[in-house]
PDB file of C-alpha atoms and ligand atoms in Angstrom:
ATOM      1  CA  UNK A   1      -1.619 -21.416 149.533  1.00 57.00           C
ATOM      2  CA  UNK A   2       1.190 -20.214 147.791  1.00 83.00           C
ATOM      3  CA  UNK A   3       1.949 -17.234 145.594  1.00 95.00           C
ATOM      4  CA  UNK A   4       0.380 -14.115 145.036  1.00 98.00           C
ATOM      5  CA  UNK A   5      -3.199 -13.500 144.450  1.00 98.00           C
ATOM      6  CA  UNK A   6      -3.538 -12.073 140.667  1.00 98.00           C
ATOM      7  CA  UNK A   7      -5.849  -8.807 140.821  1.00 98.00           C
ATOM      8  CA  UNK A   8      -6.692  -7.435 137.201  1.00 98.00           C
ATOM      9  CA  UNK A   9      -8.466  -3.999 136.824  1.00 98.00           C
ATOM     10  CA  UNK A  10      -6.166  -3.255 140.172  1.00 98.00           C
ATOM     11  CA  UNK A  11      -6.961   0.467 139.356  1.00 98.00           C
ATOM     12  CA  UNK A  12     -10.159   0.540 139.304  1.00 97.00           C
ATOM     13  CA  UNK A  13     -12.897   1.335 142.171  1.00 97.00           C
ATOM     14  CA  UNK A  14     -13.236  -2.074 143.577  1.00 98.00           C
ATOM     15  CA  UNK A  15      -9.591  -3.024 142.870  1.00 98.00           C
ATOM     16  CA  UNK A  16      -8.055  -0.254 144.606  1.00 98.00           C
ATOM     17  CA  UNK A  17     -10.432  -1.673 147.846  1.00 98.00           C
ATOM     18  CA  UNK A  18      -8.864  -4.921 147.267  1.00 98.00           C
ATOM     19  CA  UNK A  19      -5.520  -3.642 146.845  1.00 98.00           C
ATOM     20  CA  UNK A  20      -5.927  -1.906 150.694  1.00 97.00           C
ATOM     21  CA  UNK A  21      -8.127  -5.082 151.866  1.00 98.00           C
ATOM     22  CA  UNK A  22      -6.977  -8.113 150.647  1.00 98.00           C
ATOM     23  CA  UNK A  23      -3.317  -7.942 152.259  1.00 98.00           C
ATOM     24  CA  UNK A  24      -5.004  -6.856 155.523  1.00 97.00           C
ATOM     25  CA  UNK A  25      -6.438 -10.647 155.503  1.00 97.00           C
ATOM     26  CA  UNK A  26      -3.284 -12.013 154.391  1.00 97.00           C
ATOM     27  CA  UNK A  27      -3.237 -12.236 150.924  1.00 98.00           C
ATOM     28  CA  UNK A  28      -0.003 -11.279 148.809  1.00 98.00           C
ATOM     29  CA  UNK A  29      -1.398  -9.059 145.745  1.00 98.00           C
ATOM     30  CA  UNK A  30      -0.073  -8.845 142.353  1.00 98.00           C
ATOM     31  CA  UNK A  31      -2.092  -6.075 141.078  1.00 98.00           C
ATOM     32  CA  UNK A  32      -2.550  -5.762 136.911  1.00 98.00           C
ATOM     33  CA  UNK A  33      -3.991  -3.063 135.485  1.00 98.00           C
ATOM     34  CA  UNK A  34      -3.775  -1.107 131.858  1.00 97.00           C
ATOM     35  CA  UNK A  35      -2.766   1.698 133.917  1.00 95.00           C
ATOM     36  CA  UNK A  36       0.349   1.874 135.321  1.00 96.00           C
ATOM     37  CA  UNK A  37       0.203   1.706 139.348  1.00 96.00           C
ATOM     38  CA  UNK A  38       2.146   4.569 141.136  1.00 93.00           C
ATOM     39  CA  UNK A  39       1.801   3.922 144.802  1.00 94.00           C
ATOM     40  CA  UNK A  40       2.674   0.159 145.320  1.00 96.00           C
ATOM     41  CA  UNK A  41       1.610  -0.472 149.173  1.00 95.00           C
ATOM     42  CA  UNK A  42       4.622  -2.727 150.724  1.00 94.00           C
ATOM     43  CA  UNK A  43       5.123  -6.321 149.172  1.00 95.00           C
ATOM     44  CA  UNK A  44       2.786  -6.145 146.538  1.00 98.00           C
ATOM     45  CA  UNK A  45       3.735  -6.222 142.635  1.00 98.00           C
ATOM     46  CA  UNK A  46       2.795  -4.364 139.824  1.00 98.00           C
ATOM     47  CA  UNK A  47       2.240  -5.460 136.170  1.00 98.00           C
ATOM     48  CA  UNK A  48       1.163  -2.925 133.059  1.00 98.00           C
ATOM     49  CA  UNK A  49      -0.724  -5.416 130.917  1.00 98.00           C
ATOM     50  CA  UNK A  50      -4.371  -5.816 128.506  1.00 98.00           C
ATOM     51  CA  UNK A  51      -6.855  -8.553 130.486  1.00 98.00           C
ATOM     52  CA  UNK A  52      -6.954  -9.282 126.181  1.00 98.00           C
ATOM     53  CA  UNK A  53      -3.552  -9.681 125.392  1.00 98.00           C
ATOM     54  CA  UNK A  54      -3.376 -13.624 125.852  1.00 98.00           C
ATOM     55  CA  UNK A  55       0.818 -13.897 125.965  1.00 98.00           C
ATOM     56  CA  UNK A  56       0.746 -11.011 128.607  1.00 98.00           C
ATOM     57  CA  UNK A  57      -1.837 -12.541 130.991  1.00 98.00           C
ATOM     58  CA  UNK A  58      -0.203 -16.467 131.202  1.00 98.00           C
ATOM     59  CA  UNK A  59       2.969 -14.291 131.914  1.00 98.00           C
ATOM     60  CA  UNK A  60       1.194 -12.283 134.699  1.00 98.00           C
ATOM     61  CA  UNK A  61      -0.768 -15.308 136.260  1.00 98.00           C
ATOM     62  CA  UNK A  62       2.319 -17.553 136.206  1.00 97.00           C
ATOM     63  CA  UNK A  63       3.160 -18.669 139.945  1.00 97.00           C
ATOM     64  CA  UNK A  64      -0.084 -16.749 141.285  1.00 98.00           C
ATOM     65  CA  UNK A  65      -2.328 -18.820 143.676  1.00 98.00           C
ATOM     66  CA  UNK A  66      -5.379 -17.420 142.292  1.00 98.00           C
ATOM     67  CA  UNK A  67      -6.991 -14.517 139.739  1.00 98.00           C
ATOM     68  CA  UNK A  68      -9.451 -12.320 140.913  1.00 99.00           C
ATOM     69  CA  UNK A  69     -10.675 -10.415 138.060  1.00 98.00           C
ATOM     70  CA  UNK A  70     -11.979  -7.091 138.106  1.00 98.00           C
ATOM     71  CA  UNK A  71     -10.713  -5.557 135.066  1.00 98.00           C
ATOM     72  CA  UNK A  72     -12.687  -4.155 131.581  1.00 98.00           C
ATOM     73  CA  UNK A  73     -15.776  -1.772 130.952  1.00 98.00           C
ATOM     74  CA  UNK A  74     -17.664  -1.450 134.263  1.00 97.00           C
ATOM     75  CA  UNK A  75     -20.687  -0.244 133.173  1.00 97.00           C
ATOM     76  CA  UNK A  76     -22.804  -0.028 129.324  1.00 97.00           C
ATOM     77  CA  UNK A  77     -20.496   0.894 126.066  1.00 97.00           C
ATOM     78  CA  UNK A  78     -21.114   0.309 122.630  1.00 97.00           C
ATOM     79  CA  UNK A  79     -20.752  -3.753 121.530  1.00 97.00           C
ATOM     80  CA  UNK A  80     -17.172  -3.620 120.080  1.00 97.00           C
ATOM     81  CA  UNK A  81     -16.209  -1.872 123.044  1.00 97.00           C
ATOM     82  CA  UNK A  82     -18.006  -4.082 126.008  1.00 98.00           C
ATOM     83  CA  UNK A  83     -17.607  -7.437 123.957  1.00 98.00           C
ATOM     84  CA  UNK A  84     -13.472  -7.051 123.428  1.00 98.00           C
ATOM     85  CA  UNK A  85     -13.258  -6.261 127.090  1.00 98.00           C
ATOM     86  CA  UNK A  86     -15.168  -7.891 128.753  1.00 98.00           C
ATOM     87  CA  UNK A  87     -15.868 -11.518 126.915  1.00 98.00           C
ATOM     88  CA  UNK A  88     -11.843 -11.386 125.061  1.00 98.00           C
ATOM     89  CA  UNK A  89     -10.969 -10.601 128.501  1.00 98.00           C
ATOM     90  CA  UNK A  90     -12.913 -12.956 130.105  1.00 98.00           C
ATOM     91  CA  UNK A  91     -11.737 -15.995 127.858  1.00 99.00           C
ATOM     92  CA  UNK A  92      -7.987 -14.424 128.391  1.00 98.00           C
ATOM     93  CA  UNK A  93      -7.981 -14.704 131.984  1.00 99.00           C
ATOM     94  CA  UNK A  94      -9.320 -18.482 132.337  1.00 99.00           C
ATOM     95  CA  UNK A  95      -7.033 -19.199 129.593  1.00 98.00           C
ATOM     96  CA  UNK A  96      -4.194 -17.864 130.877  1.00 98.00           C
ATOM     97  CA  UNK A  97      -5.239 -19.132 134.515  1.00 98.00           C
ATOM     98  CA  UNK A  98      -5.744 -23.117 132.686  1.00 98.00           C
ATOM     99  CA  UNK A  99      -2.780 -22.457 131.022  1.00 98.00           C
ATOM    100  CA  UNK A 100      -0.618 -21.561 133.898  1.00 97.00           C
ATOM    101  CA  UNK A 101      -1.830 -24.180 136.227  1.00 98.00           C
ATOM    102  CA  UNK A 102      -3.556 -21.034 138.578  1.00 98.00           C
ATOM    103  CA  UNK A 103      -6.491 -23.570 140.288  1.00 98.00           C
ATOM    104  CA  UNK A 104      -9.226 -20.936 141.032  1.00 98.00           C
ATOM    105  CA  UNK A 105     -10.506 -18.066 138.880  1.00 99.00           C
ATOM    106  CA  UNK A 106     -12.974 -15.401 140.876  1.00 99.00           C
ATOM    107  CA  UNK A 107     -15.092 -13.671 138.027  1.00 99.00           C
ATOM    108  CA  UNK A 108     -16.419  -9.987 138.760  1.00 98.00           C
ATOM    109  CA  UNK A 109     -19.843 -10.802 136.905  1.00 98.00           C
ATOM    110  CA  UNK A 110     -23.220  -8.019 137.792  1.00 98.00           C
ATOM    111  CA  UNK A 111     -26.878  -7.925 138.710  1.00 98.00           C
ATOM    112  CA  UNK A 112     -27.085  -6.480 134.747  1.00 98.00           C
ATOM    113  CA  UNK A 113     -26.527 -10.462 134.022  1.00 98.00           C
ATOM    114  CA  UNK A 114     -30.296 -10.334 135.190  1.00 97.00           C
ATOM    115  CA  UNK A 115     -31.271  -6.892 135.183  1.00 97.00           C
ATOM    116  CA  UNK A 116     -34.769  -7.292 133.436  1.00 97.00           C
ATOM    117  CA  UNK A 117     -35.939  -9.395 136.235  1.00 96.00           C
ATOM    118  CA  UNK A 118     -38.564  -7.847 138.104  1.00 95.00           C
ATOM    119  CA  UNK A 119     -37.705  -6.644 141.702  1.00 93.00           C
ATOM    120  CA  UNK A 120     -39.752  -9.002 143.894  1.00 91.00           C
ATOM    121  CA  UNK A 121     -42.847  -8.235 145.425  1.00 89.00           C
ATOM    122  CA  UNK A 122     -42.153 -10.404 148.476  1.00 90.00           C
ATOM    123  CA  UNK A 123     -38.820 -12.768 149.107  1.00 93.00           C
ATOM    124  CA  UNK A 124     -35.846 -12.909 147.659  1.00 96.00           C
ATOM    125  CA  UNK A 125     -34.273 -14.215 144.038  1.00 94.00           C
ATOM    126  CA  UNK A 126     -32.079 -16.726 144.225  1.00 94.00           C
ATOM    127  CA  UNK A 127     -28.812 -16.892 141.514  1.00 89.00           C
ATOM    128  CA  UNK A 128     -30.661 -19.928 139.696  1.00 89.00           C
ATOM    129  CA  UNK A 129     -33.651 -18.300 139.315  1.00 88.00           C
ATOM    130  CA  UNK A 130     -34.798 -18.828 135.592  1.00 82.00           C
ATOM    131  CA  UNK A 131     -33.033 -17.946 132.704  1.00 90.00           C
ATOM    132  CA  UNK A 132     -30.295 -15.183 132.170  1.00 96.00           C
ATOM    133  CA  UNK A 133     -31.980 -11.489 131.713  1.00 97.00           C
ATOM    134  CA  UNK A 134     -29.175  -9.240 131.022  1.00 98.00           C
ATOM    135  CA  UNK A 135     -30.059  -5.492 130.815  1.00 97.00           C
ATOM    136  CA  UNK A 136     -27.342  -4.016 128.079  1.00 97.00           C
ATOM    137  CA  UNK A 137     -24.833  -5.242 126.319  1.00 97.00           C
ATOM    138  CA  UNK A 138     -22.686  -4.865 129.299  1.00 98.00           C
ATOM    139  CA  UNK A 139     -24.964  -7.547 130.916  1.00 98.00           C
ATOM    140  CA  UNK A 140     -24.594  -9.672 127.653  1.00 98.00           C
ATOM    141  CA  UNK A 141     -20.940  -9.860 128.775  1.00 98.00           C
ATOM    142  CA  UNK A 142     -21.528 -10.641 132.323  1.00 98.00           C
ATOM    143  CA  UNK A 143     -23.649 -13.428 131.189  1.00 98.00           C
ATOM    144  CA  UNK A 144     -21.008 -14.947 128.771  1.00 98.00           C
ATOM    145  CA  UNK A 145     -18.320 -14.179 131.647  1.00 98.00           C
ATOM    146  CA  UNK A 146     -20.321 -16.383 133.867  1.00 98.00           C
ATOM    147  CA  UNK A 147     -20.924 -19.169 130.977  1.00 98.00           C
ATOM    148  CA  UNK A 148     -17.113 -19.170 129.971  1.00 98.00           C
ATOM    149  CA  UNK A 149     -16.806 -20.049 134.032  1.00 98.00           C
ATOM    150  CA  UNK A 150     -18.749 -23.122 134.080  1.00 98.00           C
ATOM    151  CA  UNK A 151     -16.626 -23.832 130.734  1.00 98.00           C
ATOM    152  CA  UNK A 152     -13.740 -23.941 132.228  1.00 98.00           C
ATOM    153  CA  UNK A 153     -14.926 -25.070 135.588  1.00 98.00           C
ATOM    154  CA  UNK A 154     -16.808 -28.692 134.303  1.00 98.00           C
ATOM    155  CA  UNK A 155     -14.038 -28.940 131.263  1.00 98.00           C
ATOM    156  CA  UNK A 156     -11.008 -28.314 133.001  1.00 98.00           C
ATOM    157  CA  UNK A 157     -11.605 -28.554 136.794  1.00 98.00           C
ATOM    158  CA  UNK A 158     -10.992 -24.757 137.487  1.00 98.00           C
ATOM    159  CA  UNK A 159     -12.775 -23.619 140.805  1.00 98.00           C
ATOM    160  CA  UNK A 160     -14.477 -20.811 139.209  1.00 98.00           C
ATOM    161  CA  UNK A 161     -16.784 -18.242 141.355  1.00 98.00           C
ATOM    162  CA  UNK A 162     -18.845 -15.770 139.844  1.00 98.00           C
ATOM    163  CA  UNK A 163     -19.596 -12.002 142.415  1.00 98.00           C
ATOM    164  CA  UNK A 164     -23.372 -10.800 140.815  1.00 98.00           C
ATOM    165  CA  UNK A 165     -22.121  -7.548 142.185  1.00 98.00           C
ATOM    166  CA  UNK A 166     -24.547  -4.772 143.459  1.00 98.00           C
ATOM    167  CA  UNK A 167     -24.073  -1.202 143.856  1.00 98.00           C
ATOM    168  CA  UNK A 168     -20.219  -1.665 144.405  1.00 98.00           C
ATOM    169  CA  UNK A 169     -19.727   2.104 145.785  1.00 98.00           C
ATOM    170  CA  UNK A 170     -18.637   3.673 149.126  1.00 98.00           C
ATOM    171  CA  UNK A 171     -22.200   4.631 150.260  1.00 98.00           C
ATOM    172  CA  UNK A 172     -25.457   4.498 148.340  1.00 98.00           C
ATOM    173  CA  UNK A 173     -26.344   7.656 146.655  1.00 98.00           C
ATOM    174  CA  UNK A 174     -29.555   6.876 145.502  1.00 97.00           C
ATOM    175  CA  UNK A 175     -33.188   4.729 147.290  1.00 97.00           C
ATOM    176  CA  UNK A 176     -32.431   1.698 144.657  1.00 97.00           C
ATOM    177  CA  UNK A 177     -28.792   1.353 146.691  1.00 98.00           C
ATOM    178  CA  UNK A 178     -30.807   0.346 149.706  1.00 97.00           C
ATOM    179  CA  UNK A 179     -31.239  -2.948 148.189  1.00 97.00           C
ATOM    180  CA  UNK A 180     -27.662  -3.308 146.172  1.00 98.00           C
ATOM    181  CA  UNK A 181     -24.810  -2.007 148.044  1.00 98.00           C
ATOM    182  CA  UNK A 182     -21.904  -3.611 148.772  1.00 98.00           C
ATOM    183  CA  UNK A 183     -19.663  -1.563 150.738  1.00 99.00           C
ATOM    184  CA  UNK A 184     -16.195  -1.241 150.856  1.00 98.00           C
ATOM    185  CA  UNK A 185     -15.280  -3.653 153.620  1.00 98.00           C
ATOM    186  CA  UNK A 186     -17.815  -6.532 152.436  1.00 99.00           C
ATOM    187  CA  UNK A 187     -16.072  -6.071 149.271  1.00 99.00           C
ATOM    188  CA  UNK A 188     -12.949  -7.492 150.394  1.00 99.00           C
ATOM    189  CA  UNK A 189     -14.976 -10.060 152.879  1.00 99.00           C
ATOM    190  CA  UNK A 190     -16.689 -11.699 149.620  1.00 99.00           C
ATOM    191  CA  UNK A 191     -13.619 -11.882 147.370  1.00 99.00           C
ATOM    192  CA  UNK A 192     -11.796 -13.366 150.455  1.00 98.00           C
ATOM    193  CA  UNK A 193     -14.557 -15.983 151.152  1.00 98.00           C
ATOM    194  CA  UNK A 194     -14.149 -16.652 147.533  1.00 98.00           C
ATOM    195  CA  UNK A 195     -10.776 -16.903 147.286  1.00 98.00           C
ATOM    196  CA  UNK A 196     -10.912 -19.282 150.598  1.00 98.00           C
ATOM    197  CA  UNK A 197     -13.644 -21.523 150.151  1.00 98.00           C
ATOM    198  CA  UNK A 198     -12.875 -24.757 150.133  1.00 98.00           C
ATOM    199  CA  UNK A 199     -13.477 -26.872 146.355  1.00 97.00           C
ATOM    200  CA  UNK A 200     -16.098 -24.004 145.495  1.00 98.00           C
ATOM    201  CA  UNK A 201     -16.326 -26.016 141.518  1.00 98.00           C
ATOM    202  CA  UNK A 202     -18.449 -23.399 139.916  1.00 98.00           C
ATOM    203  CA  UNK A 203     -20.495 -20.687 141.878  1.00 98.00           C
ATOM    204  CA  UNK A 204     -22.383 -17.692 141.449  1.00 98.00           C
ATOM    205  CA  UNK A 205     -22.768 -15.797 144.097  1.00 97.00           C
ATOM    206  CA  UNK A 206     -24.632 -12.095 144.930  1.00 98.00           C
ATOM    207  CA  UNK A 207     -22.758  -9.835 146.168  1.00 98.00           C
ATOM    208  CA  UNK A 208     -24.308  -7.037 148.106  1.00 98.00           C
ATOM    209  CA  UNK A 209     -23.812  -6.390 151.830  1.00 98.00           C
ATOM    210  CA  UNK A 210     -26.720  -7.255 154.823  1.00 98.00           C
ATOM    211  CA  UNK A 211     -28.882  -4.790 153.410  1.00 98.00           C
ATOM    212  CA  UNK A 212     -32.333  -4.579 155.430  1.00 98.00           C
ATOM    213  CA  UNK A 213     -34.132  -4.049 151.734  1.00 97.00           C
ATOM    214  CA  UNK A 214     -32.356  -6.911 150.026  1.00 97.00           C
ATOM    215  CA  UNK A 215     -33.725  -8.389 146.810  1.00 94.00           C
ATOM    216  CA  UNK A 216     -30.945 -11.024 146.479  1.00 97.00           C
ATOM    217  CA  UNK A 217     -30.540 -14.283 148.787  1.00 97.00           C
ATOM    218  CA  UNK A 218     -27.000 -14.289 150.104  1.00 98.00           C
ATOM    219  CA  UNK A 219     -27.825 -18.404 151.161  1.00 97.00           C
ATOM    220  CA  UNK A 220     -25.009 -19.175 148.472  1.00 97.00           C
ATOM    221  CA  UNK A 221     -22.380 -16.077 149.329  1.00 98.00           C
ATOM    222  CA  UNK A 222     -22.373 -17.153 152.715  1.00 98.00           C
ATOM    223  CA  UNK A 223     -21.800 -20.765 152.073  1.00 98.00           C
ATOM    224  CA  UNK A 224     -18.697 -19.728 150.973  1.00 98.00           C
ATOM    225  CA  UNK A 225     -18.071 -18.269 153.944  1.00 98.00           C
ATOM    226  CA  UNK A 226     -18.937 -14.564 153.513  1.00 98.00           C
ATOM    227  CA  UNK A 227     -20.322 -12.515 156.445  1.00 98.00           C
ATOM    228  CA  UNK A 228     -21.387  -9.235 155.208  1.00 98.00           C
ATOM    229  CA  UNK A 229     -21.585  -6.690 157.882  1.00 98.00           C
ATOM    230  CA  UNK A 230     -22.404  -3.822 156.488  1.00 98.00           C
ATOM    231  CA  UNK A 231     -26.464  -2.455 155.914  1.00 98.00           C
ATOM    232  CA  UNK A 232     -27.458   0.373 153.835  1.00 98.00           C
ATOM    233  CA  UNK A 233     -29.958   0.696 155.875  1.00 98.00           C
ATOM    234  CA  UNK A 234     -27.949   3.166 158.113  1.00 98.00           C
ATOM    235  CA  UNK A 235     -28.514   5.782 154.529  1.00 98.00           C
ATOM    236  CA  UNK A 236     -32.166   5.315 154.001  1.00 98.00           C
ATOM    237  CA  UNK A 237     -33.612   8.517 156.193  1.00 98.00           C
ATOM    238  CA  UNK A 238     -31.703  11.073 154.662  1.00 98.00           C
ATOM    239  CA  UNK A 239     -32.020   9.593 150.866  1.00 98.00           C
ATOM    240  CA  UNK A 240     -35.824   8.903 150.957  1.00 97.00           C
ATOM    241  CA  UNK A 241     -36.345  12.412 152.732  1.00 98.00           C
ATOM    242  CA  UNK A 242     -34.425  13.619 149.212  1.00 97.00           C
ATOM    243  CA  UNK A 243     -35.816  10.969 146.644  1.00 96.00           C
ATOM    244  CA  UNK A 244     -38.756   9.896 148.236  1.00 96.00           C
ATOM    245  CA  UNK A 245     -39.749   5.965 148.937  1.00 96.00           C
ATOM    246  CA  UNK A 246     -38.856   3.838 145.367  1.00 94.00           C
ATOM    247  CA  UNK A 247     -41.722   3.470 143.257  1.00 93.00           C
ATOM    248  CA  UNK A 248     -41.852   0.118 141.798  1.00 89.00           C
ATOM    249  CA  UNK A 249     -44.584   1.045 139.158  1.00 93.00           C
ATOM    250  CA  UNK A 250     -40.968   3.486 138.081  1.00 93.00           C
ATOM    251  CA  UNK A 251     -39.128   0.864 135.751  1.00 87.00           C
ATOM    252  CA  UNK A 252     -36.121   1.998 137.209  1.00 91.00           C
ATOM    253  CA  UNK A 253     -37.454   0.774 140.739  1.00 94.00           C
ATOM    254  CA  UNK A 254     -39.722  -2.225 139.319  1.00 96.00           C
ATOM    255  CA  UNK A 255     -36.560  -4.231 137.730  1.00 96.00           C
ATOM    256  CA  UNK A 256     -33.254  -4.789 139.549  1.00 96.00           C
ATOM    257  CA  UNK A 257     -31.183  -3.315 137.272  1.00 97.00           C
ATOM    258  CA  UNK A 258     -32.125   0.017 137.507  1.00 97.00           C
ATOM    259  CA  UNK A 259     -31.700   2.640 134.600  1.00 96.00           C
ATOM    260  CA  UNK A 260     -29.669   0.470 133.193  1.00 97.00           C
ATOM    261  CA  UNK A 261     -33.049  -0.883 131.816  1.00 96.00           C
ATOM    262  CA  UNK A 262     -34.174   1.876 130.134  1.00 94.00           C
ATOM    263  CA  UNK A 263     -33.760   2.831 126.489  1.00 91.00           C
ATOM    264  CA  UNK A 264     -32.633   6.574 127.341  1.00 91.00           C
ATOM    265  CA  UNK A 265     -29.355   4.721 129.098  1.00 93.00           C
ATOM    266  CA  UNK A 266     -28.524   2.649 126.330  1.00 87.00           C
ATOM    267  CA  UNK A 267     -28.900   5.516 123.905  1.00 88.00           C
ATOM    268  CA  UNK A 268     -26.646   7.535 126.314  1.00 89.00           C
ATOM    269  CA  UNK A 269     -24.130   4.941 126.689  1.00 92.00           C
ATOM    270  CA  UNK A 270     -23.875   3.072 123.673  1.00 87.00           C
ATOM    271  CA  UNK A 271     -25.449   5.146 121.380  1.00 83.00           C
ATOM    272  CA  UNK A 272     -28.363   3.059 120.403  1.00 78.00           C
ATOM    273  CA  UNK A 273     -31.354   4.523 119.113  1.00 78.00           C
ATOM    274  CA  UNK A 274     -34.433   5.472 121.719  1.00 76.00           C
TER     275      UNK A 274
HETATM  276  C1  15L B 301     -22.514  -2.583 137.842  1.00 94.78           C
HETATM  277  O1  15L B 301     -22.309  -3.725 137.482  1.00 94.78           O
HETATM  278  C2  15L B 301     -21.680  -1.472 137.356  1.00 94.78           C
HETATM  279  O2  15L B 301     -20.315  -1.835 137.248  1.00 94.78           O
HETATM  280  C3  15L B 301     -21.779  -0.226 138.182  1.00 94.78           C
HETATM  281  O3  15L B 301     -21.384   0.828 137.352  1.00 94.78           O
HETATM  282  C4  15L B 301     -23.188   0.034 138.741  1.00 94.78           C
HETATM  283  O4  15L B 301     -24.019   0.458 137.753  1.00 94.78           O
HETATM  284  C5  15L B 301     -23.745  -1.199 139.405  1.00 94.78           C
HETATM  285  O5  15L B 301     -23.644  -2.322 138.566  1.00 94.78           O
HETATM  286  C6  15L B 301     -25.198  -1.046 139.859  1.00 94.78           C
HETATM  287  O6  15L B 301     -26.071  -1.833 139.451  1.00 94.78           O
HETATM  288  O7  15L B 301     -25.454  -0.139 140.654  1.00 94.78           O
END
């Protein structure tokens, strides 16, 4: 492998984990963000650029080894807002990777790509488990992230792997965490399984850490190679003493994505009508 690993949304939560993590398992980072970065570690470069300018992003990828992308709205906005970001940027950064000759794209899609599902009684859900039930428009654009993947993955050969991220936060904060963190250090463990997987083609992946009250299957995640090692688990005495046990009859308990199911969110986020 040769060249830098591309990191868009470097700024952000997750990308400022990757930005400590990645270079710790011996990946070179070129970190992209709209924001300009002030505290460049050692070795790794900076570039102030849109995920949705097209020109800008086949400059930035150009002699990377890879894109992980993390950058545009992380959680519900209103349409214009989610679907420039988030799809524009989406289509940008294959483009720009197909463009550029970068081989392998790793996609930051959500659980809110399937948020309606119902949190399982008993077992877990599996990534090919029926059809697409996004949550918000935010999980509209998760969705179409993952389905401009296997574009570019069966049309152009790109290895392509999609992260259904969890609860991507430094420790749960609330019962429904117990089932969808992925901590800090897993973070960096799935993106570099991702990154060093061997012909991955197209994947989707979950990404949450060895949580004890897991809802996803990590089967596919650690085909790739990932070994969480981190359990929420460790948080559940002192937040179900405070929140009490989830109720799953409580839509924000009974479907995985949380309150991002509920009309009061969407109304509070992109200003749709209750
Ligand atoms: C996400 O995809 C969001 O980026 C984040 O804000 C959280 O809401 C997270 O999912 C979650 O489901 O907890």
């Amino acid at each position: 492998m040769t060249g830098p690993v591309l990191l868009t949304g470097a700024a952000g939560q997750i990308g400022t984990v990757l930005r400590g993590g990645l270079p710790e398992r011996g990946w070179a980072v070129r970190s992209l963000d709209v924001a300009p970065i002030d505290d460049p570690r050692p070795g790794e470069e900076t570039v102030v650029a849109d995920v949705t300018d097209l020109a800008a992003m086949v400059g930035a990828v150009s002699g990377a080894s890879a894109v992980v992308h993390m950058g545009g709205v992380s959680t519900e906005s209103t349409w214009a807002a989610v679907s420039h970001a988030n799809i524009e940027g989406s289509y940008c950064v294959l483009e720009a990777a197909r463009r550029a000759g970068v081989p392998r794209v790793v996609l930051a899609s959500s659980n809110h790509a399937t948020g309606f599902t119902p949190r399982p009684a008993s077992g877990l859900l599996r990534e090919d488990d029926g059809l697409p039930r996004p949550d918000t428009y935010y999980g509209v654009s998760k969705v179409a992230m993952e389905a401009l993947g296997s574009l570019y993955a069966d049309r152009y050969g790109l290895d392509v792997v999609c992260l259904r991220i969890g609860s991507a936060l430094p420790e749960p904060t609330a019962t429904r965490h117990l089932s969808t963190w992925l901590s800090p250090g897993d973070q960096v463990a799935l993106v570099d399984a991702a990154l060093r997987a061997p012909s991955p083609g197209f994947a989707v992946v979950w990404g949450v850490s060895d949580n004890t009250r897991n809802w996803w299957d990590l089967g596919a995640a650690r085909a790739l190679g990932y070994e969480p090692a981190d359990d929420a688990e460790a948080y559940a005495a002192a937040l179900v003493e405070v929140h009490g046990e989830p109720d799953p009859a409580d839509p924000v308990h009974g479907r995985v994505g949380g309150e991002f199911t509920t009309s009061d969110f969407a109304a509070e986020h992109a200003g749709e009508p209750r």
